[in-house]
Short mmCIF file of N, CA and C in Angstrom, two decimals:
data_model
loop_
_atom_site.label_atom_id
_atom_site.label_comp_id
_atom_site.label_asym_id
_atom_site.label_seq_id
_atom_site.Cartn_x
_atom_site.Cartn_y
_atom_site.Cartn_z
N MET A 152 0.21 -1.22 -0.23
CA MET A 152 -0.02 0.25 0.21
C MET A 152 0.69 1.52 0.45
N ASN A 153 0.68 2.52 -0.81
CA ASN A 153 1.37 3.61 -0.72
C ASN A 153 0.60 4.72 0.13
N ALA A 154 1.79 5.77 1.03
CA ALA A 154 1.73 6.15 1.75
C ALA A 154 0.37 7.33 1.85
N GLU A 155 0.43 7.38 0.43
CA GLU A 155 -1.28 8.11 -0.27
C GLU A 155 -2.60 7.35 0.14
N ILE A 156 -2.57 5.98 -0.08
CA ILE A 156 -4.35 5.59 0.81
C ILE A 156 -3.56 5.06 1.83
N LEU A 157 -2.03 5.45 2.12
CA LEU A 157 -2.52 5.17 4.17
C LEU A 157 -3.08 6.09 4.55
N LYS A 158 -2.35 7.17 4.65
CA LYS A 158 -2.00 8.58 4.11
C LYS A 158 -4.12 9.62 5.35
N ARG A 159 -4.98 8.57 3.38
CA ARG A 159 -6.35 8.84 3.57
C ARG A 159 -6.89 8.02 4.61
N LEU A 160 -6.30 6.95 4.44
CA LEU A 160 -6.83 6.22 5.94
C LEU A 160 -6.69 6.56 7.33
N GLY A 161 -5.44 7.76 7.17
CA GLY A 161 -5.86 7.87 8.53
C GLY A 161 -6.30 8.82 9.14
N SER A 162 -6.86 9.64 7.84
CA SER A 162 -7.10 10.93 7.96
C SER A 162 -9.07 9.92 8.35
N CYS A 163 -8.77 8.86 8.50
CA CYS A 163 -10.55 8.66 8.30
C CYS A 163 -10.33 7.63 9.82
N ALA A 164 -9.25 7.88 9.83
CA ALA A 164 -9.64 6.87 11.50
C ALA A 164 -10.88 6.64 12.90
N ASP A 165 -10.53 8.75 13.02
CA ASP A 165 -11.54 9.02 13.79
C ASP A 165 -13.26 8.68 13.93
N ASP A 166 -14.10 8.24 11.89
CA ASP A 166 -15.03 8.27 11.74
C ASP A 166 -15.32 6.72 11.48
N SER A 167 -15.31 5.32 11.78
CA SER A 167 -15.66 4.49 11.87
C SER A 167 -16.56 4.41 10.04
N ARG A 168 -16.88 5.26 10.16
CA ARG A 168 -17.80 5.16 8.67
C ARG A 168 -17.27 5.36 7.33
N MET A 169 -16.30 6.89 7.28
CA MET A 169 -15.75 7.08 6.50
C MET A 169 -14.25 6.00 6.32
N LEU A 170 -14.14 5.60 6.78
CA LEU A 170 -12.85 5.27 7.36
C LEU A 170 -13.05 3.44 6.34
N GLN A 171 -14.64 2.25 6.70
CA GLN A 171 -15.26 1.58 6.07
C GLN A 171 -14.94 2.10 5.20
N THR A 172 -15.49 3.09 4.50
CA THR A 172 -16.43 2.91 2.51
C THR A 172 -14.67 3.83 2.25
N ALA A 173 -13.50 4.17 2.88
CA ALA A 173 -12.65 4.23 1.65
C ALA A 173 -11.94 3.19 2.09
N ILE A 174 -11.69 1.82 3.38
CA ILE A 174 -10.82 0.17 2.80
C ILE A 174 -11.66 -0.73 1.50
N ARG A 175 -13.49 -0.37 1.77
CA ARG A 175 -13.70 -1.27 0.56
C ARG A 175 -13.23 -0.92 -0.60
N GLU A 176 -13.08 1.13 -0.71
CA GLU A 176 -12.69 1.37 -1.90
C GLU A 176 -11.26 0.59 -2.08
N TYR A 177 -10.56 0.63 -1.59
CA TYR A 177 -9.13 0.16 -1.56
C TYR A 177 -9.54 -0.66 -1.69
N ILE A 178 -9.95 -2.10 -1.24
CA ILE A 178 -9.58 -3.40 -1.51
C ILE A 178 -10.40 -3.47 -3.02
N ALA A 179 -11.09 -2.78 -3.37
CA ALA A 179 -12.01 -2.78 -4.48
C ALA A 179 -10.91 -2.57 -5.89
N THR A 180 -10.24 -1.70 -6.24
CA THR A 180 -8.85 -1.52 -6.32
C THR A 180 -7.69 -2.96 -6.59
N LEU A 181 -8.16 -3.17 -5.84
CA LEU A 181 -7.23 -3.91 -5.98
C LEU A 181 -7.44 -5.31 -6.55
N GLY A 182 -9.45 -5.15 -6.64
CA GLY A 182 -9.99 -6.51 -7.62
C GLY A 182 -10.34 -7.28 -6.86
N ILE A 183 -10.47 -7.21 -5.28
CA ILE A 183 -11.11 -8.29 -4.05
C ILE A 183 -12.88 -7.49 -4.38
N ASP A 184 -13.41 -8.00 -4.13
CA ASP A 184 -14.72 -8.35 -3.91
C ASP A 184 -14.43 -7.19 -2.46
N PRO A 185 -15.30 -6.31 -1.69
CA PRO A 185 -14.55 -5.23 -0.66
C PRO A 185 -16.15 -6.41 0.22
N THR A 186 -15.87 -7.53 0.49
CA THR A 186 -17.34 -7.76 1.35
C THR A 186 -15.96 -7.84 3.50
N GLY A 187 -17.22 -7.98 4.28
CA GLY A 187 -17.28 -7.49 5.73
C GLY A 187 -15.74 -7.72 5.69
N GLU A 188 -16.22 -9.70 5.34
CA GLU A 188 -14.72 -9.82 6.28
C GLU A 188 -13.74 -9.33 5.88
N TYR A 189 -12.55 -9.02 4.89
CA TYR A 189 -11.73 -7.88 4.13
C TYR A 189 -11.90 -6.96 4.56
N VAL A 190 -13.52 -6.12 5.07
CA VAL A 190 -12.55 -5.01 5.82
C VAL A 190 -12.80 -4.91 6.77
N SER A 191 -13.42 -5.68 7.85
CA SER A 191 -13.41 -6.42 8.97
C SER A 191 -11.61 -6.38 9.84
N VAL A 192 -11.30 -6.62 9.07
CA VAL A 192 -9.83 -7.37 8.68
C VAL A 192 -8.40 -6.05 9.29
N LEU A 193 -8.46 -5.54 7.56
CA LEU A 193 -8.20 -4.07 6.93
C LEU A 193 -8.06 -3.64 8.20
N GLU A 194 -9.53 -2.45 8.63
CA GLU A 194 -10.52 -1.57 9.63
C GLU A 194 -9.05 -1.81 11.39
N TYR A 195 -9.29 -3.48 11.38
CA TYR A 195 -8.36 -4.38 12.40
C TYR A 195 -7.79 -3.80 13.13
N LEU A 196 -6.77 -4.12 11.28
CA LEU A 196 -4.49 -3.96 10.82
C LEU A 196 -5.31 -2.37 11.28
N TYR A 197 -5.29 -1.37 10.33
CA TYR A 197 -5.54 0.15 10.61
C TYR A 197 -5.72 0.79 11.94
N THR A 198 -6.16 0.53 13.00
CA THR A 198 -6.98 0.68 13.84
C THR A 198 -6.31 0.50 15.19
N VAL A 199 -5.05 -0.86 15.70
CA VAL A 199 -4.84 -1.42 15.94
C VAL A 199 -3.99 -1.27 16.08
N LYS A 200 -2.83 -0.38 17.83
CA LYS A 200 -2.00 -0.28 16.91
C LYS A 200 -0.61 -0.30 17.24
N ARG A 201 -0.86 -2.31 17.13
CA ARG A 201 -0.22 -2.68 17.38
C ARG A 201 0.18 -4.41 16.12
N HIS A 202 0.96 -4.89 16.59
CA HIS A 202 0.96 -6.01 14.86
C HIS A 202 0.81 -7.67 15.82
N PRO A 203 -0.51 -7.79 15.27
CA PRO A 203 -1.54 -9.20 15.22
C PRO A 203 -0.88 -10.32 14.94
N SER A 204 -0.93 -11.13 15.60
CA SER A 204 -0.28 -11.97 14.55
C SER A 204 -2.41 -13.03 13.93
N ALA A 205 -2.39 -14.06 12.85
CA ALA A 205 -4.35 -13.92 12.47
C ALA A 205 -4.78 -14.56 13.44
N ASP A 206 -4.29 -15.05 14.57
CA ASP A 206 -5.14 -15.83 15.81
C ASP A 206 -5.91 -14.22 16.68
N ASP A 207 -5.28 -12.92 16.71
CA ASP A 207 -5.12 -12.27 17.27
C ASP A 207 -6.45 -11.75 17.02
N ILE A 208 -6.64 -10.85 15.09
CA ILE A 208 -7.66 -10.91 14.74
C ILE A 208 -8.54 -11.42 14.55
N PHE A 209 -8.56 -13.11 14.64
CA PHE A 209 -9.14 -13.87 14.11
C PHE A 209 -10.53 -13.95 15.80
N LEU A 210 -10.23 -13.56 16.32
CA LEU A 210 -10.29 -13.59 18.10
C LEU A 210 -10.89 -12.21 18.69
N ALA A 211 -10.05 -10.99 18.14
CA ALA A 211 -10.96 -9.40 17.90
C ALA A 211 -12.05 -9.75 17.62
N LEU A 212 -12.87 -10.54 16.03
CA LEU A 212 -13.35 -10.38 15.44
C LEU A 212 -14.50 -11.19 15.41
N ASP A 213 -14.42 -12.75 16.69
CA ASP A 213 -14.56 -13.31 15.91
C ASP A 213 -16.36 -13.29 16.50
N GLY A 214 -17.00 -12.18 17.65
CA GLY A 214 -17.83 -11.63 18.18
C GLY A 214 -19.18 -11.56 17.26
N HIS A 215 -18.29 -10.41 15.91
CA HIS A 215 -19.02 -9.08 14.97
C HIS A 215 -18.83 -9.91 14.34
N LEU A 216 -18.67 -10.55 13.45
CA LEU A 216 -19.35 -11.05 12.08
C LEU A 216 -18.91 -13.23 12.33
N PRO A 217 -20.02 -13.53 12.55
CA PRO A 217 -19.79 -14.61 13.20
C PRO A 217 -19.88 -16.32 11.66
N GLU A 218 -19.91 -15.37 10.33
CA GLU A 218 -19.18 -16.04 9.35
C GLU A 218 -17.68 -16.41 8.86
N LEU A 219 -17.18 -15.32 10.19
CA LEU A 219 -15.24 -15.76 9.97
C LEU A 219 -15.60 -16.05 10.41
N THR A 220 -14.43 -17.47 10.01
CA THR A 220 -13.06 -19.15 10.56
C THR A 220 -11.84 -18.31 10.70
N ARG A 221 -11.26 -18.84 11.48
CA ARG A 221 -9.42 -18.29 11.62
C ARG A 221 -9.17 -19.09 9.77
N THR A 222 -9.50 -20.05 8.90
CA THR A 222 -9.33 -19.79 7.98
C THR A 222 -9.22 -18.31 7.30
N LYS A 223 -10.74 -18.61 6.78
CA LYS A 223 -10.51 -17.33 6.42
C LYS A 223 -9.37 -15.92 6.49
N VAL A 224 -10.15 -15.43 8.20
CA VAL A 224 -8.50 -15.20 8.33
C VAL A 224 -7.35 -14.63 7.83
N HIS A 225 -6.98 -16.41 7.79
CA HIS A 225 -5.31 -16.90 7.25
C HIS A 225 -5.81 -16.59 5.53
N THR A 226 -6.51 -16.83 5.15
CA THR A 226 -6.17 -16.87 3.17
C THR A 226 -6.43 -15.44 3.33
N ILE A 227 -7.83 -14.08 3.56
CA ILE A 227 -8.12 -12.94 3.81
C ILE A 227 -6.12 -11.94 4.19
N LEU A 228 -5.81 -12.67 4.96
CA LEU A 228 -3.88 -12.24 5.70
C LEU A 228 -2.47 -12.58 4.29
N GLU A 229 -3.55 -13.46 4.42
CA GLU A 229 -2.48 -14.50 2.79
C GLU A 229 -2.49 -13.21 1.11
N ILE A 230 -4.27 -13.10 0.90
CA ILE A 230 -4.16 -12.25 -0.36
C ILE A 230 -3.72 -11.17 -0.11
N LEU A 231 -4.20 -10.92 1.12
CA LEU A 231 -3.47 -9.55 1.18
C LEU A 231 -2.13 -9.19 1.14
N SER A 232 -1.58 -9.83 1.81
CA SER A 232 -0.35 -9.80 1.27
C SER A 232 0.93 -10.15 0.58
N LYS A 233 0.17 -10.07 -0.55
CA LYS A 233 0.07 -11.23 -1.81
C LYS A 233 0.80 -10.07 -2.28
N LEU A 234 -0.99 -8.60 -2.47
CA LEU A 234 -1.53 -7.80 -2.56
C LEU A 234 -0.29 -6.70 -2.50
N GLY A 235 0.59 -6.94 -1.32
CA GLY A 235 0.80 -5.14 -0.58
C GLY A 235 -0.24 -4.30 0.28
N ALA A 236 -1.16 -4.97 0.79
CA ALA A 236 -1.77 -4.49 1.51
C ALA A 236 -1.26 -4.39 2.94
N VAL A 237 -0.86 -5.94 2.91
CA VAL A 237 -0.81 -6.21 4.72
C VAL A 237 0.86 -6.89 3.95
N LYS A 238 1.69 -5.92 5.81
CA LYS A 238 3.05 -6.29 5.70
C LYS A 238 3.56 -7.59 6.64
N VAL A 239 3.33 -8.85 6.62
CA VAL A 239 4.12 -10.23 6.89
C VAL A 239 4.67 -9.35 7.67
N ILE A 240 5.38 -10.00 9.22
CA ILE A 240 6.25 -10.12 9.90
C ILE A 240 5.98 -11.67 10.39
N GLN A 241 7.67 -11.71 9.75
CA GLN A 241 7.82 -13.44 9.71
C GLN A 241 8.47 -13.91 11.07
N ILE A 242 8.24 -13.80 12.20
CA ILE A 242 9.28 -13.61 13.76
C ILE A 242 9.87 -14.85 13.74
N ASP A 243 9.47 -16.27 13.62
CA ASP A 243 10.48 -17.87 13.55
C ASP A 243 9.39 -18.08 12.16
N LYS A 244 9.58 -19.48 12.63
CA LYS A 244 9.07 -20.47 11.81
C LYS A 244 7.30 -20.47 12.19
N TYR A 245 7.73 -20.82 13.84
CA TYR A 245 6.22 -20.77 13.74
C TYR A 245 5.28 -19.42 14.12
N ASN A 246 5.73 -18.38 14.18
CA ASN A 246 5.04 -17.17 14.37
C ASN A 246 5.17 -15.95 13.62
N THR A 247 4.21 -15.58 13.16
CA THR A 247 4.34 -14.20 11.78
C THR A 247 2.79 -13.76 12.37
N LEU A 248 3.29 -12.33 12.30
CA LEU A 248 2.87 -11.13 12.47
C LEU A 248 2.06 -10.07 11.46
N TYR A 249 1.15 -9.15 11.84
CA TYR A 249 0.62 -9.48 10.42
C TYR A 249 0.97 -6.54 10.69
N ASP A 250 0.80 -6.31 9.30
CA ASP A 250 1.27 -5.13 10.07
C ASP A 250 0.46 -4.01 8.93
N GLY A 251 -0.69 -3.18 9.08
CA GLY A 251 -1.50 -2.46 8.31
C GLY A 251 -0.40 -2.07 8.17
N ASP A 252 0.99 -0.81 8.16
CA ASP A 252 1.78 0.28 7.88
C ASP A 252 2.66 -0.60 6.71
N THR A 253 2.68 -0.09 6.10
CA THR A 253 3.27 -1.53 4.51
C THR A 253 4.12 -0.57 3.76
N THR A 254 4.42 0.79 4.54
CA THR A 254 5.35 1.54 3.34
C THR A 254 6.49 1.57 4.65
N PRO A 255 8.13 1.27 3.82
CA PRO A 255 9.35 1.25 4.24
C PRO A 255 9.41 1.66 5.83
N HIS A 256 9.94 0.16 6.84
CA HIS A 256 10.20 0.46 7.99
C HIS A 256 10.42 -0.81 8.25
N GLY A 257 11.08 -1.13 9.89
CA GLY A 257 11.66 -2.61 9.80
C GLY A 257 11.08 -2.99 11.30
N HIS A 258 11.44 -3.03 12.77
CA HIS A 258 10.60 -3.41 13.09
C HIS A 258 11.83 -3.92 14.45
N PHE A 259 10.70 -3.42 16.17
CA PHE A 259 12.34 -4.32 17.37
C PHE A 259 10.52 -4.70 17.47
N ILE A 260 11.21 -6.85 18.26
CA ILE A 260 11.31 -7.41 18.86
C ILE A 260 11.63 -7.04 20.08
N CYS A 261 10.70 -7.17 21.89
CA CYS A 261 11.55 -7.14 22.75
C CYS A 261 11.70 -8.33 23.38
N SER A 262 12.87 -8.96 23.27
CA SER A 262 13.61 -10.49 23.64
C SER A 262 12.58 -11.56 25.13
N LYS A 263 12.16 -9.58 25.82
CA LYS A 263 11.47 -10.13 27.30
C LYS A 263 9.63 -10.35 27.46
N CYS A 264 9.30 -8.54 27.15
CA CYS A 264 7.99 -9.74 26.71
C CYS A 264 7.74 -9.13 25.24
N GLY A 265 7.89 -9.55 24.64
CA GLY A 265 7.47 -9.54 23.27
C GLY A 265 6.61 -8.85 22.12
N GLU A 266 7.01 -7.31 22.82
CA GLU A 266 6.31 -6.42 21.78
C GLU A 266 6.52 -6.16 20.85
N VAL A 267 6.28 -5.25 19.80
CA VAL A 267 6.81 -5.16 18.34
C VAL A 267 6.32 -3.64 18.39
N LEU A 268 7.48 -3.03 17.95
CA LEU A 268 8.03 -1.79 18.26
C LEU A 268 8.68 -1.76 16.58
N ASN A 269 7.67 -0.54 15.50
CA ASN A 269 8.42 -0.36 14.67
C ASN A 269 9.51 1.05 15.01
N VAL A 270 10.57 0.46 13.75
CA VAL A 270 11.90 0.98 13.89
C VAL A 270 11.73 2.24 11.95
N ALA A 271 12.29 3.17 12.34
CA ALA A 271 12.15 4.41 11.22
C ALA A 271 13.36 3.05 10.17
N ILE A 272 13.70 3.38 8.85
CA ILE A 272 14.61 2.97 8.49
C ILE A 272 15.43 4.18 7.09
N SER A 273 16.29 5.18 7.73
CA SER A 273 16.72 6.05 6.88
C SER A 273 17.78 5.43 5.75
N GLY A 274 17.42 5.51 4.56
CA GLY A 274 18.49 5.97 2.91
C GLY A 274 18.02 4.07 3.02
N ASN A 275 19.32 3.72 1.74
CA ASN A 275 18.31 2.51 1.10
C ASN A 275 19.36 1.36 1.69
N ILE A 276 17.97 0.48 2.04
CA ILE A 276 19.05 -1.08 3.48
C ILE A 276 19.40 -2.03 2.14
N SER A 277 18.77 -1.76 0.73
CA SER A 277 19.03 -3.33 -0.04
C SER A 277 21.20 -2.68 0.31
N SER A 278 21.24 -1.29 -0.06
CA SER A 278 22.72 -0.97 -0.60
C SER A 278 24.12 -1.16 0.41
N VAL A 279 23.31 -1.84 0.95
CA VAL A 279 24.09 -2.54 2.36
C VAL A 279 24.55 -4.42 2.40
N ILE A 280 23.69 -4.26 1.58
CA ILE A 280 23.66 -6.35 1.68
C ILE A 280 24.56 -6.81 0.49
N ASP A 281 24.89 -7.72 0.81
CA ASP A 281 26.11 -8.47 0.02
C ASP A 281 25.66 -9.17 -0.53
N LEU A 282 24.56 -10.26 -2.15
CA LEU A 282 23.88 -10.98 -2.38
C LEU A 282 24.23 -11.91 -3.23
N PRO A 283 24.89 -13.33 -3.18
CA PRO A 283 25.11 -14.15 -3.96
C PRO A 283 25.16 -14.24 -4.75
N ALA A 284 26.07 -14.16 -5.94
CA ALA A 284 26.09 -14.14 -7.39
C ALA A 284 25.49 -14.42 -7.97
N GLY A 285 24.59 -13.08 -9.16
CA GLY A 285 23.03 -13.76 -8.85
C GLY A 285 21.28 -14.52 -8.68
N ALA A 286 21.84 -14.15 -7.58
CA ALA A 286 20.40 -14.18 -6.86
C ALA A 286 20.31 -11.90 -7.07
N ALA A 287 18.48 -12.64 -7.04
CA ALA A 287 17.47 -10.63 -6.89
C ALA A 287 17.23 -11.32 -6.07
N LEU A 288 17.33 -10.14 -5.29
CA LEU A 288 16.03 -9.59 -4.10
C LEU A 288 14.91 -9.47 -4.47
N GLU A 289 14.23 -9.53 -3.63
CA GLU A 289 12.77 -9.44 -3.95
C GLU A 289 12.41 -9.03 -2.67
N GLU A 290 13.15 -8.13 -1.89
CA GLU A 290 12.72 -7.61 -0.48
C GLU A 290 13.60 -7.48 0.69
N VAL A 291 13.20 -6.53 1.93
CA VAL A 291 14.21 -6.81 2.15
C VAL A 291 13.63 -6.23 3.91
N GLN A 292 13.59 -7.85 5.23
CA GLN A 292 12.91 -7.16 6.09
C GLN A 292 13.94 -7.33 7.05
N LEU A 293 13.43 -5.24 8.23
CA LEU A 293 14.97 -5.31 9.68
C LEU A 293 14.14 -6.06 10.17
N LEU A 294 14.62 -6.89 10.56
CA LEU A 294 13.83 -7.21 12.13
C LEU A 294 15.21 -7.70 13.48
N CYS A 295 15.18 -6.45 14.49
CA CYS A 295 15.67 -5.85 14.89
C CYS A 295 15.71 -6.75 16.48
N ILE A 296 15.95 -6.65 17.01
CA ILE A 296 16.12 -7.63 18.81
C ILE A 296 16.77 -7.67 19.36
N GLY A 297 15.72 -7.06 21.08
CA GLY A 297 16.31 -6.34 22.14
C GLY A 297 15.51 -6.57 22.82
N GLU A 298 15.87 -5.63 23.94
CA GLU A 298 15.97 -4.93 25.52
C GLU A 298 14.77 -3.64 24.69
N CYS A 299 13.46 -4.05 25.12
CA CYS A 299 12.77 -2.44 25.44
C CYS A 299 12.87 -1.55 26.45
N ARG A 300 11.89 0.21 26.34
CA ARG A 300 12.68 0.63 27.69
C ARG A 300 12.83 0.05 28.53
N ASN A 301 11.01 -0.02 28.70
CA ASN A 301 10.21 -0.77 29.67
C ASN A 301 11.06 -1.74 30.95
N CYS A 302 11.35 -2.92 30.04
CA CYS A 302 12.12 -4.14 30.38
C CYS A 302 13.55 -4.11 31.02
N ARG A 303 13.89 -2.78 30.00
CA ARG A 303 15.29 -2.40 30.79
C ARG A 303 15.35 -1.13 31.60
N ASP A 304 14.10 0.33 32.16
CA ASP A 304 13.76 0.24 33.39
C ASP A 304 13.74 -1.00 34.46
N ARG A 305 12.28 -1.63 33.77
CA ARG A 305 12.49 -3.50 35.31
C ARG A 305 13.79 -3.04 36.27
N ASN A 306 14.82 -3.70 35.66
CA ASN A 306 15.66 -4.46 35.54
C ASN A 306 16.63 -3.42 36.07
N ILE A 307 17.08 -2.99 35.43
CA ILE A 307 17.71 -1.26 36.06
C ILE A 307 17.15 -0.74 37.36
N ASN A 308 15.64 -1.11 37.96
CA ASN A 308 15.63 -0.25 39.27
C ASN A 308 15.04 -1.55 40.55
#
């Protein structure tokens, strides 16, 4: 998703009806029928200020959409990520998180509490990567692991 679309969606964040309309229009531009499930998943990603798993999203929406299943949430996220509308954060083999902000940025994961924070990227990160001969770069994901301020403050005091 480009910055212009994120800006438009961000300007609607305080008005649920406007946000849903903007999301429906955006989904339609992707060539997808903007069903309630797609709209709800994207609305959740745009309004929650964290990086949820597919199960987190399912549990948050479960009472609102009776036809929504875990499998549908996983399928919707897979389709939206392939179309560039959602960023996938692959923590490890078993843990995948999702981000509605697809502008270039990295992520910092606290090794103590597990909080995931956005990290700004300045410059062209792919310029510092020495790829093997003949390889073609498709994507760069910056994933930093350390201790967040809250956990460090608890350990210091």
